[in-house]
PDB file of C-alpha atoms in Angstrom:
ATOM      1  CA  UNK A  56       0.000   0.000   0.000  1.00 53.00           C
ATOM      2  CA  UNK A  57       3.148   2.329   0.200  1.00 68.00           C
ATOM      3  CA  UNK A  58       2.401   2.529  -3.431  1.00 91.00           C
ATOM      4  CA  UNK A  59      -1.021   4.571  -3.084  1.00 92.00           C
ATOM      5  CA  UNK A  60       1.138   7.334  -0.956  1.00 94.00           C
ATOM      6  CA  UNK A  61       3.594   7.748  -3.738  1.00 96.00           C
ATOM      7  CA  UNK A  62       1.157   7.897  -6.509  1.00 96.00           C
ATOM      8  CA  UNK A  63      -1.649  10.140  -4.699  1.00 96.00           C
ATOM      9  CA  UNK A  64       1.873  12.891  -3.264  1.00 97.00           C
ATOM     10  CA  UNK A  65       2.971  12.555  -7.042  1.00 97.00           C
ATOM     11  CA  UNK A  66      -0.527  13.673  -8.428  1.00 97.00           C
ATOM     12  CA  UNK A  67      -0.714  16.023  -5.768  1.00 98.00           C
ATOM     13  CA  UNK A  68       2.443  17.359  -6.438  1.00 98.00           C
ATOM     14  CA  UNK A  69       1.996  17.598 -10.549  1.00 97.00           C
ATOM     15  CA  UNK A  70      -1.597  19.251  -9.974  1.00 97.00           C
ATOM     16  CA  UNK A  71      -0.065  21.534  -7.209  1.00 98.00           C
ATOM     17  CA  UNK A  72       2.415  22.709 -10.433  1.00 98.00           C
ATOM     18  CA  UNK A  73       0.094  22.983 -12.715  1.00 97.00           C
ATOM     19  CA  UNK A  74      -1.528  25.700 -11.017  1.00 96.00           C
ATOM     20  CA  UNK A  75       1.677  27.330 -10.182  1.00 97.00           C
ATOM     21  CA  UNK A  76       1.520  27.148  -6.576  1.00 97.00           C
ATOM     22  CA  UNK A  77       4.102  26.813  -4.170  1.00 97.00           C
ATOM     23  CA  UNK A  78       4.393  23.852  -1.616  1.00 97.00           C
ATOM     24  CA  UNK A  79       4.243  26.222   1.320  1.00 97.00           C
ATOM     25  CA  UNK A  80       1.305  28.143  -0.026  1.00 97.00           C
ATOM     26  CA  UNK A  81      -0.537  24.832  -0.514  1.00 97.00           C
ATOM     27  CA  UNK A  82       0.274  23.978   2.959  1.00 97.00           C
ATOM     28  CA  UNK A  83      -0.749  27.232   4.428  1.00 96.00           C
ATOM     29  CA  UNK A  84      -4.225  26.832   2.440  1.00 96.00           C
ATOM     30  CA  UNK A  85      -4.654  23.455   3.666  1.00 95.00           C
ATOM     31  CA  UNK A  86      -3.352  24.101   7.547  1.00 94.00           C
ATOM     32  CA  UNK A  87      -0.792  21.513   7.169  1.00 95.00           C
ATOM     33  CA  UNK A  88       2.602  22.085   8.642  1.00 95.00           C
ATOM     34  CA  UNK A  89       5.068  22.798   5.491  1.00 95.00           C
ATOM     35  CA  UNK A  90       7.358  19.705   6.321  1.00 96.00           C
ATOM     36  CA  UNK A  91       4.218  17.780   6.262  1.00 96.00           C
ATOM     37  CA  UNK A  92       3.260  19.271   2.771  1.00 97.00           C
ATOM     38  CA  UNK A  93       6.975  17.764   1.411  1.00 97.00           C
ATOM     39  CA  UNK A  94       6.148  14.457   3.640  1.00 97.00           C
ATOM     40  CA  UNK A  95       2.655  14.074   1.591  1.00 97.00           C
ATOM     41  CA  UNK A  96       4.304  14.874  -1.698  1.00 97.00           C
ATOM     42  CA  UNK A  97       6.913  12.211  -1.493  1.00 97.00           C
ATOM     43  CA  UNK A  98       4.543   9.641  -0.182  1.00 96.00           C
ATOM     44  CA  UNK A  99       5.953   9.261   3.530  1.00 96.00           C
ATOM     45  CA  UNK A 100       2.736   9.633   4.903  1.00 94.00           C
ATOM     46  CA  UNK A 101      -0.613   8.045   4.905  1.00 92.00           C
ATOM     47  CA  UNK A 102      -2.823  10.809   5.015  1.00 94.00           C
ATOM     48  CA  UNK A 103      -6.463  11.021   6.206  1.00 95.00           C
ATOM     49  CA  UNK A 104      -9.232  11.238   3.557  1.00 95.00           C
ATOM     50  CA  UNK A 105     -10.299  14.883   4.832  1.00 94.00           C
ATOM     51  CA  UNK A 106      -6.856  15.815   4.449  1.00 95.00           C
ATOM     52  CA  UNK A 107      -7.177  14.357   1.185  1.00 96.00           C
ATOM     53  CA  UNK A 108     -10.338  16.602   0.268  1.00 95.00           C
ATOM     54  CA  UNK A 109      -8.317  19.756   1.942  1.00 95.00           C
ATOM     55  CA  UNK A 110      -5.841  19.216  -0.172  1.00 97.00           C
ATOM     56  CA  UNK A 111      -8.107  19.028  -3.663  1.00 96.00           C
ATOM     57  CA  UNK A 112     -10.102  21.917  -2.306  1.00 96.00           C
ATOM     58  CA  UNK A 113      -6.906  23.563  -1.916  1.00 97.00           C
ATOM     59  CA  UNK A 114      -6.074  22.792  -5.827  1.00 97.00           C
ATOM     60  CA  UNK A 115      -9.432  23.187  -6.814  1.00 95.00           C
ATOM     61  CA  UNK A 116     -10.013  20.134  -8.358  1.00 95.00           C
ATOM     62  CA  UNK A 117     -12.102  16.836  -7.870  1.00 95.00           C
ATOM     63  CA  UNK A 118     -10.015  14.491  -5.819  1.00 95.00           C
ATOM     64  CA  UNK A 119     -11.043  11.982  -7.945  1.00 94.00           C
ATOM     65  CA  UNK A 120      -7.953  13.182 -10.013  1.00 94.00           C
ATOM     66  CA  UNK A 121      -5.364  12.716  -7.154  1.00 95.00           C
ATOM     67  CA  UNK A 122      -6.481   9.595  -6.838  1.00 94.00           C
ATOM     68  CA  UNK A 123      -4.450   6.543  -8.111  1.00 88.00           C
TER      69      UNK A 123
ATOM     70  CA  UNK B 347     -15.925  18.130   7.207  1.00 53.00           C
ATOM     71  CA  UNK B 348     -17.368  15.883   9.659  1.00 68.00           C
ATOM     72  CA  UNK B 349     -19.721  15.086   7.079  1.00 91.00           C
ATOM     73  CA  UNK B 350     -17.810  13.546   4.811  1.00 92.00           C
ATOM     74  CA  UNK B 351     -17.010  10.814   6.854  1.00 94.00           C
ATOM     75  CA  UNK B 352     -20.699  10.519   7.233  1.00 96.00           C
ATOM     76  CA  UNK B 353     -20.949  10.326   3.938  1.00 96.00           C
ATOM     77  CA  UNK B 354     -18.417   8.053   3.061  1.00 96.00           C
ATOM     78  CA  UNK B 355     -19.958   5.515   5.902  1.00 97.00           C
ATOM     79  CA  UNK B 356     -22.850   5.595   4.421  1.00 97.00           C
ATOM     80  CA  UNK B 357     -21.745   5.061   0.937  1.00 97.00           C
ATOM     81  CA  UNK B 358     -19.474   1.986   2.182  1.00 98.00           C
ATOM     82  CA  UNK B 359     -22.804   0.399   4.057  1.00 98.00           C
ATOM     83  CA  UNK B 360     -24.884   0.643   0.746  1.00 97.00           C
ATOM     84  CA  UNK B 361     -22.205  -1.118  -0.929  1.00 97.00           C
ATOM     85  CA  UNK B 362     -21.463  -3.701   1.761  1.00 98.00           C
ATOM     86  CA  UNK B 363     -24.997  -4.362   2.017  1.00 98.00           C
ATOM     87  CA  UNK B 364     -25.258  -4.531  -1.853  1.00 97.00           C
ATOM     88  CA  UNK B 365     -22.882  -7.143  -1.724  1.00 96.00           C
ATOM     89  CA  UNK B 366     -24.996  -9.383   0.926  1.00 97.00           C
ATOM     90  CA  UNK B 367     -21.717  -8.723   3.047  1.00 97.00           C
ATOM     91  CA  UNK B 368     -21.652  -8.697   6.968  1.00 97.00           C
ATOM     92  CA  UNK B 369     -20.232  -5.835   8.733  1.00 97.00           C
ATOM     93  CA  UNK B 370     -18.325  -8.500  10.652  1.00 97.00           C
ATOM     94  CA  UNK B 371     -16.945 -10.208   7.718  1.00 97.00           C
ATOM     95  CA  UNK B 372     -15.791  -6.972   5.878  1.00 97.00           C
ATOM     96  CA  UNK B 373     -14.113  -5.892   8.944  1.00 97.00           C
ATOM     97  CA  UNK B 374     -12.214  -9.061   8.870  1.00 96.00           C
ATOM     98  CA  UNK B 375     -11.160  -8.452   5.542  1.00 96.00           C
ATOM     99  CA  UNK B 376     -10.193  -5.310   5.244  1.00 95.00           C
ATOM    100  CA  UNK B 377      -8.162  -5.970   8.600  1.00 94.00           C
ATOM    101  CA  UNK B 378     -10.150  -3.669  11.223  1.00 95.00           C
ATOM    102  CA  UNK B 379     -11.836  -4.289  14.628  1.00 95.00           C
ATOM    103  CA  UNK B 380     -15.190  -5.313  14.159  1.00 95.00           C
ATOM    104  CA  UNK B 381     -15.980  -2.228  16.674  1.00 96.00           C
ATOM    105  CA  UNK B 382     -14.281  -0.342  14.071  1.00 96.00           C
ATOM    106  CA  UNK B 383     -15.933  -1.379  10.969  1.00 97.00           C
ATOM    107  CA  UNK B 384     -19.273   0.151  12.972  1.00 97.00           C
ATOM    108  CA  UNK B 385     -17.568   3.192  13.427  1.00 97.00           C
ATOM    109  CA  UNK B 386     -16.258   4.155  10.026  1.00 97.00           C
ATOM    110  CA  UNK B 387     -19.849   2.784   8.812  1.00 97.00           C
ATOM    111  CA  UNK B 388     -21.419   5.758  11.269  1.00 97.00           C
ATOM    112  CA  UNK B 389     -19.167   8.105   9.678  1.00 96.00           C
ATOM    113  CA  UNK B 390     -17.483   8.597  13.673  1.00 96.00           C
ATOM    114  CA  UNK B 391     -13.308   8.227  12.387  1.00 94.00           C
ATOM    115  CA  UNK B 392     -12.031   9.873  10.022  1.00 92.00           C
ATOM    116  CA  UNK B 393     -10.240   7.103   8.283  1.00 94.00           C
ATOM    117  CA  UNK B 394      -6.734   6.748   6.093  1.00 95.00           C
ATOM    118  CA  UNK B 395      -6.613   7.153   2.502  1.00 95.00           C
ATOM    119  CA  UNK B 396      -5.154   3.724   2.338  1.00 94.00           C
ATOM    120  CA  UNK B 397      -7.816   1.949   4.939  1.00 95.00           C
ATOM    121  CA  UNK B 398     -10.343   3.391   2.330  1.00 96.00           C
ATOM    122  CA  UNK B 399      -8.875   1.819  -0.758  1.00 95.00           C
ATOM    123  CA  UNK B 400      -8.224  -1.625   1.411  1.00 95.00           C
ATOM    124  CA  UNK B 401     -12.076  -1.318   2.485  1.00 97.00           C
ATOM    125  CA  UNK B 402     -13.099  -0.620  -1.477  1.00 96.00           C
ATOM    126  CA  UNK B 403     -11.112  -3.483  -2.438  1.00 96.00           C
ATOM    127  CA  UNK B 404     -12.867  -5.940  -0.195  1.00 97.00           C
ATOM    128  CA  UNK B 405     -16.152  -4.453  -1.714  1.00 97.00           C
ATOM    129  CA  UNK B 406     -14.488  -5.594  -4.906  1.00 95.00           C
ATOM    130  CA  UNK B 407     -15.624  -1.549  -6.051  1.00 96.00           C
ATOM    131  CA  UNK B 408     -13.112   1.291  -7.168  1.00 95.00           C
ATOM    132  CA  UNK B 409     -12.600   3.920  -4.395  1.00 95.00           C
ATOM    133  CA  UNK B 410     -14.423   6.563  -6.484  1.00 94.00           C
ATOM    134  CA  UNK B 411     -17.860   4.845  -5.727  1.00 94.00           C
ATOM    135  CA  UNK B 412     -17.215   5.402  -2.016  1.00 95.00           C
ATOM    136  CA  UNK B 413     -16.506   9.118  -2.079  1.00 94.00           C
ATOM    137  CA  UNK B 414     -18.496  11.889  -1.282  1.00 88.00           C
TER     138      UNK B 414
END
């Protein structure tokens, strides 16, 4: 399952990007400490599934599309 | 965002009972307490990304049919 982590921080990372924004600005829009926003991008952690909808809020997209 | 946990409990009970599934049997499954399996099913935890990809997987569904 470490697989999910990697694949849903990578999407989260290429969508974050795409829109130009910055890691810590992502984190500060989704109150998540900024080390954490690195630690969710890389896959280290296995986030929650609200954090998961903060975060697609944040990027303003479905989070159908970070999902693997 | 309380709610979407309430949603996503009740989306995974519709399936489960879809499926002619036990609560019991899926929380064996997916590896959870039984107690547990209640609880995500009331929409009380806030469960991991990857729990809710093990639980879709038992419900032999794709995670997007669980979400919110």
């Amino acid at each position: 399952m470490k697989d999910l982590a990697i694949q849903f921080g990578s999407k989260l990372r290429d969508k974050r990007k795409a829109l130009g924004i910055s890691q810590d600005k992502m984190a500060l829009l989704a109150e998540v400490d900024r080390s954490y926003a690195g630690r969710i991008e890389r896959g280290e952690v296995n986030i929650t599934l609200e954090k998961a909808y903060q975060l697609a809020e944040v990027l303003e997209c479905d989070i159908r599309e970070l999902l693997p």
